[in-house]
Coordinates of C-alpha atoms in Angstrom, one line a residue:
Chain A
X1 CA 0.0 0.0 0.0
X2 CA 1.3 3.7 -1.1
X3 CA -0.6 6.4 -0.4
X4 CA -3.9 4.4 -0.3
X5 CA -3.7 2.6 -2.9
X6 CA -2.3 -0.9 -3.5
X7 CA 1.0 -1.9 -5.4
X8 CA 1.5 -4.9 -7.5
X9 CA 5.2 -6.3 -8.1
X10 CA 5.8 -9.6 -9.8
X11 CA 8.5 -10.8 -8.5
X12 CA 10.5 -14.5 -8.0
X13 CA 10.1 -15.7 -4.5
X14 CA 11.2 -19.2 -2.4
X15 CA 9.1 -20.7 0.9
X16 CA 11.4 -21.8 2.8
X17 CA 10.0 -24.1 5.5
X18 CA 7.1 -21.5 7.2
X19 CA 8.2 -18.4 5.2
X20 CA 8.7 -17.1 2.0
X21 CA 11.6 -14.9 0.5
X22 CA 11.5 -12.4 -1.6
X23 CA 13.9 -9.8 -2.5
X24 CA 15.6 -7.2 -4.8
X25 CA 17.4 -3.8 -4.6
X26 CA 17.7 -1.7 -1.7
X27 CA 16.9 0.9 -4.6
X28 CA 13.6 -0.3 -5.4
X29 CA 10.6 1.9 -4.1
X30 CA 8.2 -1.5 -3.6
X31 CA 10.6 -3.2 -1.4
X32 CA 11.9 0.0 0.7
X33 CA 7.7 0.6 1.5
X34 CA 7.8 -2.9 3.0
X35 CA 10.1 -2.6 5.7
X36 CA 8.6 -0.1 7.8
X37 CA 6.2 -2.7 9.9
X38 CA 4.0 -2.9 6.9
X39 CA 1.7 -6.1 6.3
X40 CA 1.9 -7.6 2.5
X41 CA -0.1 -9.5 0.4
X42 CA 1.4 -12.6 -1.7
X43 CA -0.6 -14.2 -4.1
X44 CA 0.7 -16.8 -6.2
X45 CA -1.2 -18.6 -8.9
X46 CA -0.5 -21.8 -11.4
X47 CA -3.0 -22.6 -13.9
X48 CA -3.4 -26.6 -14.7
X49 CA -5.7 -26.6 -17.1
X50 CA -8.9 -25.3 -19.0
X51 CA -11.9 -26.7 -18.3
X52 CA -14.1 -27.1 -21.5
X53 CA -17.7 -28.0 -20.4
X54 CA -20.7 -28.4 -22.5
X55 CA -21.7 -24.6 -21.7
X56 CA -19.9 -21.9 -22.2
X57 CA -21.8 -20.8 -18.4
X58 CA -19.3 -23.9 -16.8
X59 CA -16.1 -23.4 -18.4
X60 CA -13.6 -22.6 -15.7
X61 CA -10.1 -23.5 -15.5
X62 CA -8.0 -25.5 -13.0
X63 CA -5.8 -24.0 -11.0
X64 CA -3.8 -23.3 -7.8
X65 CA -3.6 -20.1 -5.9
X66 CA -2.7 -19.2 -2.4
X67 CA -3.0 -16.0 -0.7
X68 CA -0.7 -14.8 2.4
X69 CA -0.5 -11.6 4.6
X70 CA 2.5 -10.8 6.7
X71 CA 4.7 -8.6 8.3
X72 CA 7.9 -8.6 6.5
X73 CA 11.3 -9.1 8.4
X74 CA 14.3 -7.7 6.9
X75 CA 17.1 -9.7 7.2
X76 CA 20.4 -7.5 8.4
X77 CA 22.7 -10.3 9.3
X78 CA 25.2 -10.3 6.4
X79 CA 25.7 -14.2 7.1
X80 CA 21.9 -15.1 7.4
X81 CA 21.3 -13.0 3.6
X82 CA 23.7 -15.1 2.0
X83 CA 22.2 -17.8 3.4
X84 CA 19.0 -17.0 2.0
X85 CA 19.8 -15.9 -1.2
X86 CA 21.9 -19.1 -2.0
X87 CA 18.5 -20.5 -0.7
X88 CA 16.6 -18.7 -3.4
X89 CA 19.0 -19.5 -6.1
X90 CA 19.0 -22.7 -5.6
X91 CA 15.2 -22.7 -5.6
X92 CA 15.1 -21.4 -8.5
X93 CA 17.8 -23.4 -10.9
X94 CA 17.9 -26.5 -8.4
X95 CA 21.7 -27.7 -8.5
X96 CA 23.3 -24.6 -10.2
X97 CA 24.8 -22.7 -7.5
X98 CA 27.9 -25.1 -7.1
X99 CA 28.7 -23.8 -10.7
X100 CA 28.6 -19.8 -10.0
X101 CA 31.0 -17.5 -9.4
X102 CA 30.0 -17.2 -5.3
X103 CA 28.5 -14.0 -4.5
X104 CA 30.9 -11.1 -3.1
X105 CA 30.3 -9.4 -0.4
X106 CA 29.7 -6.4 -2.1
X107 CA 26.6 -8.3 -3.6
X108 CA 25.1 -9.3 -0.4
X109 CA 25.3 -5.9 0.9
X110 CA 23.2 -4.7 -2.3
X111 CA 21.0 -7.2 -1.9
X112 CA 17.7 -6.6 0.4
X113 CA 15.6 -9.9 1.3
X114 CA 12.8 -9.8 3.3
X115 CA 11.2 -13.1 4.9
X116 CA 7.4 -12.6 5.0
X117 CA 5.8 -15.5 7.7
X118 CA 3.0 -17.4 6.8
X119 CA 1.1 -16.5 9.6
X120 CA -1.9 -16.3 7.4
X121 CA -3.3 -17.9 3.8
X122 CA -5.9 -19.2 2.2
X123 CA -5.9 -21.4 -1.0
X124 CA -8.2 -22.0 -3.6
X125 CA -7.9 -25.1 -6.0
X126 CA -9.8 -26.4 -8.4
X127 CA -9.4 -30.4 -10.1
X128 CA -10.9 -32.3 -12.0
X129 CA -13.9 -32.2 -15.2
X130 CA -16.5 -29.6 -15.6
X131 CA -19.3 -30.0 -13.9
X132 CA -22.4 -29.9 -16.4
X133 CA -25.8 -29.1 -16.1
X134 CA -27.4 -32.4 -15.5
X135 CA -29.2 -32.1 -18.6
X136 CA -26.8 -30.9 -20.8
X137 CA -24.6 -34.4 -20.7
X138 CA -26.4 -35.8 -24.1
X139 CA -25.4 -32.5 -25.7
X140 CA -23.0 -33.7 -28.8
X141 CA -19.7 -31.6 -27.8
X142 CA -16.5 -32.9 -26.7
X143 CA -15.7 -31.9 -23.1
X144 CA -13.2 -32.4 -21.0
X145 CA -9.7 -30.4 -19.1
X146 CA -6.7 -29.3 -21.5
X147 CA -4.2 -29.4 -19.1
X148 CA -1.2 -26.3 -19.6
X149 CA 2.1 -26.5 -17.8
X150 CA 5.0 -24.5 -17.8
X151 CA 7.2 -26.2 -19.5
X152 CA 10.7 -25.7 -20.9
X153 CA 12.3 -25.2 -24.3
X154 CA 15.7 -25.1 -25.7
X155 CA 18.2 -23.6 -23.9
X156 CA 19.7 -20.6 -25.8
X157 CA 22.8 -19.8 -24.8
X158 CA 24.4 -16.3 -23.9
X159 CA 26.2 -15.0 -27.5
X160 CA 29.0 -14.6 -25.0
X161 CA 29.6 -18.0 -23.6
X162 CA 33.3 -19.3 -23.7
X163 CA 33.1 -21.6 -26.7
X164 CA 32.5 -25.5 -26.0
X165 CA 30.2 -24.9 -22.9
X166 CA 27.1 -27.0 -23.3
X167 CA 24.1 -26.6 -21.2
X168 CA 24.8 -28.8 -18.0
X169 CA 22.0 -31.3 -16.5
X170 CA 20.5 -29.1 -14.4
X171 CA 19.6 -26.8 -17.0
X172 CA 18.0 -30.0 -19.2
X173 CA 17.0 -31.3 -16.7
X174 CA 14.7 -28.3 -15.0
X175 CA 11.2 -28.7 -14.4
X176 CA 8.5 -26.8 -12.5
X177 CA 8.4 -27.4 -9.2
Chain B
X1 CA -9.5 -2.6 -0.4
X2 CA -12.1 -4.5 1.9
X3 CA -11.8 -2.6 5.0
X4 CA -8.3 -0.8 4.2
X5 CA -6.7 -4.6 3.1
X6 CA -6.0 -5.1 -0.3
X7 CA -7.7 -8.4 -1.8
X8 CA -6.4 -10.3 -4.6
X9 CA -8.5 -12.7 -6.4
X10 CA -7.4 -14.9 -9.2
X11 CA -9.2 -14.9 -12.2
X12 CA -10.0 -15.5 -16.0
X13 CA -10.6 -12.3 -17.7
X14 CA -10.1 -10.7 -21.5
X15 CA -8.8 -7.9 -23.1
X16 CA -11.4 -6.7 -25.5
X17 CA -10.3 -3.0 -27.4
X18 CA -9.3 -0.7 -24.3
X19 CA -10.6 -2.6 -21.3
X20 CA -10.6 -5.6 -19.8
X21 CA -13.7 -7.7 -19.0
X22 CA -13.7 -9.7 -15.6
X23 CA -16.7 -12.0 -14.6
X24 CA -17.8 -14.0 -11.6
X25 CA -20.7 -15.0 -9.7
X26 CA -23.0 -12.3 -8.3
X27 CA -22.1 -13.8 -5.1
X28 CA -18.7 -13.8 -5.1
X29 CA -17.5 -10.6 -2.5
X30 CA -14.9 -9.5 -4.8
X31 CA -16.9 -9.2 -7.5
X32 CA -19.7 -7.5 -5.3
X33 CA -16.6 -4.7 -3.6
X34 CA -15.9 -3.5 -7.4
X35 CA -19.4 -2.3 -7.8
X36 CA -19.3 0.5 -5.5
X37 CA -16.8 3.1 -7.9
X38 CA -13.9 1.5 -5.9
X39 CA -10.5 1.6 -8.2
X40 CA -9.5 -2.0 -9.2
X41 CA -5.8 -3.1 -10.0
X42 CA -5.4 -5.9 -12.2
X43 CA -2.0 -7.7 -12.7
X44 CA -1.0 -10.0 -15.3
X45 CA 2.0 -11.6 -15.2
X46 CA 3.7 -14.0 -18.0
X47 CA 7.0 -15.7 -17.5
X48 CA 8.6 -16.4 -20.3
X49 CA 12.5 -17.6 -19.3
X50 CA 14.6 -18.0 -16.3
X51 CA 18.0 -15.7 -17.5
X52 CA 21.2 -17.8 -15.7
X53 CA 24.0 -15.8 -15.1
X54 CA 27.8 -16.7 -14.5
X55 CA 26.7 -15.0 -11.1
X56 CA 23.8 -15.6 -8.6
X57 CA 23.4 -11.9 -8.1
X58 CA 22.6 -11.8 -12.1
X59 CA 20.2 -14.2 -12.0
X60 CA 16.9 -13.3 -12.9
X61 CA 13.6 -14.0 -15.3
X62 CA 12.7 -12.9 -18.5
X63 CA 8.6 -11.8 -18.4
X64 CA 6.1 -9.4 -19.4
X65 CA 4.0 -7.6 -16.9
X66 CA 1.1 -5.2 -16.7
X67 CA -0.1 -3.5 -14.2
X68 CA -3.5 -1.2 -14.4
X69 CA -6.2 0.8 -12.3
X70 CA -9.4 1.6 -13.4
X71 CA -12.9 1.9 -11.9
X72 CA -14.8 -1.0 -13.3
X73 CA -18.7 -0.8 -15.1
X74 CA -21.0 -3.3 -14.5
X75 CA -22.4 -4.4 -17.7
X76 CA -26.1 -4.2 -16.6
X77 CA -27.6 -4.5 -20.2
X78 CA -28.5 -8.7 -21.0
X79 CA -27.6 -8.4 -24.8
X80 CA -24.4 -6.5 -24.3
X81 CA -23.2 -8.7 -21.0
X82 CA -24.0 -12.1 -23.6
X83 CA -22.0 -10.0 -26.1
X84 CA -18.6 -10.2 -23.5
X85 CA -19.2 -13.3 -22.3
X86 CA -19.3 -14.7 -25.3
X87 CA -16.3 -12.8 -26.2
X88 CA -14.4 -13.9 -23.3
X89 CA -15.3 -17.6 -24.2
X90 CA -13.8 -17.2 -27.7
X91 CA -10.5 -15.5 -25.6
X92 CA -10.0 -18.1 -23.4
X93 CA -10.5 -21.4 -26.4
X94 CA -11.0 -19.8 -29.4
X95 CA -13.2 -21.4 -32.0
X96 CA -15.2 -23.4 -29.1
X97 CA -17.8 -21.0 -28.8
X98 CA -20.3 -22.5 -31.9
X99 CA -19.8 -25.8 -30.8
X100 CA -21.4 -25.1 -27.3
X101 CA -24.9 -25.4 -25.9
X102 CA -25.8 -21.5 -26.3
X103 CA -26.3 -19.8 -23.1
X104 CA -29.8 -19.5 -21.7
X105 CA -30.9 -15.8 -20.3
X106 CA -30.9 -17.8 -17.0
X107 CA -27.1 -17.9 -17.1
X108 CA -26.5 -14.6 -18.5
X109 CA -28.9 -13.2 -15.5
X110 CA -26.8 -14.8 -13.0
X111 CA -23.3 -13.7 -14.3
X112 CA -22.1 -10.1 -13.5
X113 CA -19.2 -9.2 -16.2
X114 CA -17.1 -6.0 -15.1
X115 CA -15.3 -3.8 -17.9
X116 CA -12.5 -2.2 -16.7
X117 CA -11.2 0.7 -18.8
X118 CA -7.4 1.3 -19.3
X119 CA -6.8 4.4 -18.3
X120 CA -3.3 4.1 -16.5
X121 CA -1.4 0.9 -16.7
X122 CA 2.6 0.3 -16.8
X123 CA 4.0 -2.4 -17.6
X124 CA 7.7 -4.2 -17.4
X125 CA 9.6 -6.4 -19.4
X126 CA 13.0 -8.2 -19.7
X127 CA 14.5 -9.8 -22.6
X128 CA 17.3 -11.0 -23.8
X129 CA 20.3 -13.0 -22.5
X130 CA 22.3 -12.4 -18.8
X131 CA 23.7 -9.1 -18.2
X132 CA 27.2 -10.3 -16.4
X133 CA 29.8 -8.4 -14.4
X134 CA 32.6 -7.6 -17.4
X135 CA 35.1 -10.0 -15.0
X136 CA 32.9 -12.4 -15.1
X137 CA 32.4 -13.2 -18.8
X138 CA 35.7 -15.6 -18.4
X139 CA 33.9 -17.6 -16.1
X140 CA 33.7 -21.1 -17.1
X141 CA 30.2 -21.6 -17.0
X142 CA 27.0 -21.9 -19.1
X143 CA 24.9 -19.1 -19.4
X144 CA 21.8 -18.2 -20.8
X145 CA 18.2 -18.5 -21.0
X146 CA 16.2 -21.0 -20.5
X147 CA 12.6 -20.4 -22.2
X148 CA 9.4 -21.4 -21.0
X149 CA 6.0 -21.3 -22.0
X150 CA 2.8 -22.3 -20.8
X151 CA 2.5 -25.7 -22.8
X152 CA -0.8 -27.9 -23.5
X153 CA -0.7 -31.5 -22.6
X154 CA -2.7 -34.5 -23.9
X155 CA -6.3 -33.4 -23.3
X156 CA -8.1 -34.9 -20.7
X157 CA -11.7 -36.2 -21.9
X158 CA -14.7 -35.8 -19.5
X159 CA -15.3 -39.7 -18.4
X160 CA -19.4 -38.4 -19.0
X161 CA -18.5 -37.7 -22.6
X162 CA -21.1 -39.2 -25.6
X163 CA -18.9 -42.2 -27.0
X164 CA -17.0 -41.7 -29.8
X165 CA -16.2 -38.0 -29.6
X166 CA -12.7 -37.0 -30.4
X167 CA -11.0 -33.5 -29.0
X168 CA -11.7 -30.7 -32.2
X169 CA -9.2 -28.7 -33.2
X170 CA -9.5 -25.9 -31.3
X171 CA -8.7 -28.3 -28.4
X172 CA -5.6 -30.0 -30.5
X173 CA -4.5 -26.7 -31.4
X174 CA -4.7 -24.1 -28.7
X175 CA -1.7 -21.9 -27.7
X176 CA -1.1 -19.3 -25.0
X177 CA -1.6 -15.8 -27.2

């Protein structure tokens, strides 16, 4: 909230046992607002699938969304932050932090995370095949869920990549979580 | 804002010209909030590759996000509120709509579709491959971008279906616009 009126960020975050991380730069405006005692909002939502029913009244789509409020808690300790944001990374790209250049400390210091508790969330999900009017099953349309993941595609490697470097397994290999 | 919280609700919705249409059930609270002149923000969000630098601290995604505010209309008038929900079924699977059951005035009664003019949006993007410390280009990693995309599976067919239906093409063929 600024000035009344709500922000939106998207943003890449990691829970981590009964919190979540997020961060960015000390510079940015969204994440300075949160760390003055200020509750946020986290709402995350995957989409599974469409939902094709006989109607257009019970199409719908099947998904996964949760919904948390907290007070974020800035993390100062200069030990803890790396901590957490090798945590995030290897969230992220499981299995490619023991091929990075480590982070300096100069990077951790320009680095703000805030840990937002799940003290509070709901979740909606929806599974499964339409649900039809019971009269419209005999109606001659196929129905059914087309499910949608995010999946991914060839790797295309940085035009500046020190030649013979192939994409290793943990970039093949990644899948969402 | 219910009671000076912000509420964030998942949903389907379309862009149609300069606004966006929203529906839900008559209801649904959040839908019944946005009648009242309130301001709305809508967020949309597509991811469309994780960006892995020689670095953790360069890490990032590649996306496309929009953010807007506008005070929504309820579309009050039955020909013109069957007018957007049909255009938000031919959105969300185009092609499907002549193949449905068509909707009865029943349906259309108890469905309230929201248009939400863009008047102030911004949006953000990234592209494009890492963006490295200069030092760092001699490290002897891969780097890159991994793509992804929100991918159709095998569709699932509705165990109620008549026998002998097959999934049409707009099933077979649908992609994320």
């Amino acid at each position: 909230m600024v000035d009344g009126t709500p922000r939106v960020v998207p943003t890449l975050y990691a829970r981590r046992d009964d919190h979540v991380l997020i961060h960015g730069s000390p510079a940015a405006a969204s994440l300075r607002h949160l760390q003055g005692g200020t509750e946020v909002c986290i709402a995350v939502t995957l989409i599974d699938g469409l939902v094709l029913a006989r109607s257009a009244f019970h199409h719908s789509a099947n998904y996964r969304s949760v919904i948390l409020y907290g007070v974020p808690r800035r993390i100062d300790d200069l030990a803890e932050r790396r901590e957490a944001l090798d945590y995030l990374t290897d969230r992220l790209v499981p299995g490619r932090l023991p091929y990075l250049r480590p982070m300096t400390e100069r990077e951790v210091r320009a680095t703000t995370v805030l840990e937002v508790p799940i003290d509070e969330a709901s979740a909606k999900v929806r599974t499964g095949p339409p649900g039809d009017d019971e009269e419209d099953y005999t109606f001659p349309v196929w129905a059914g869920v087309l499910p949608l993941r995010l999946e991914p595609g060839e790797p295309i490697p940085d035009p500046r990549n020190l030649d013979g470097l192939q994409p290793p397994d943990h970039v093949r290999g990644w899948k969402r979580k």
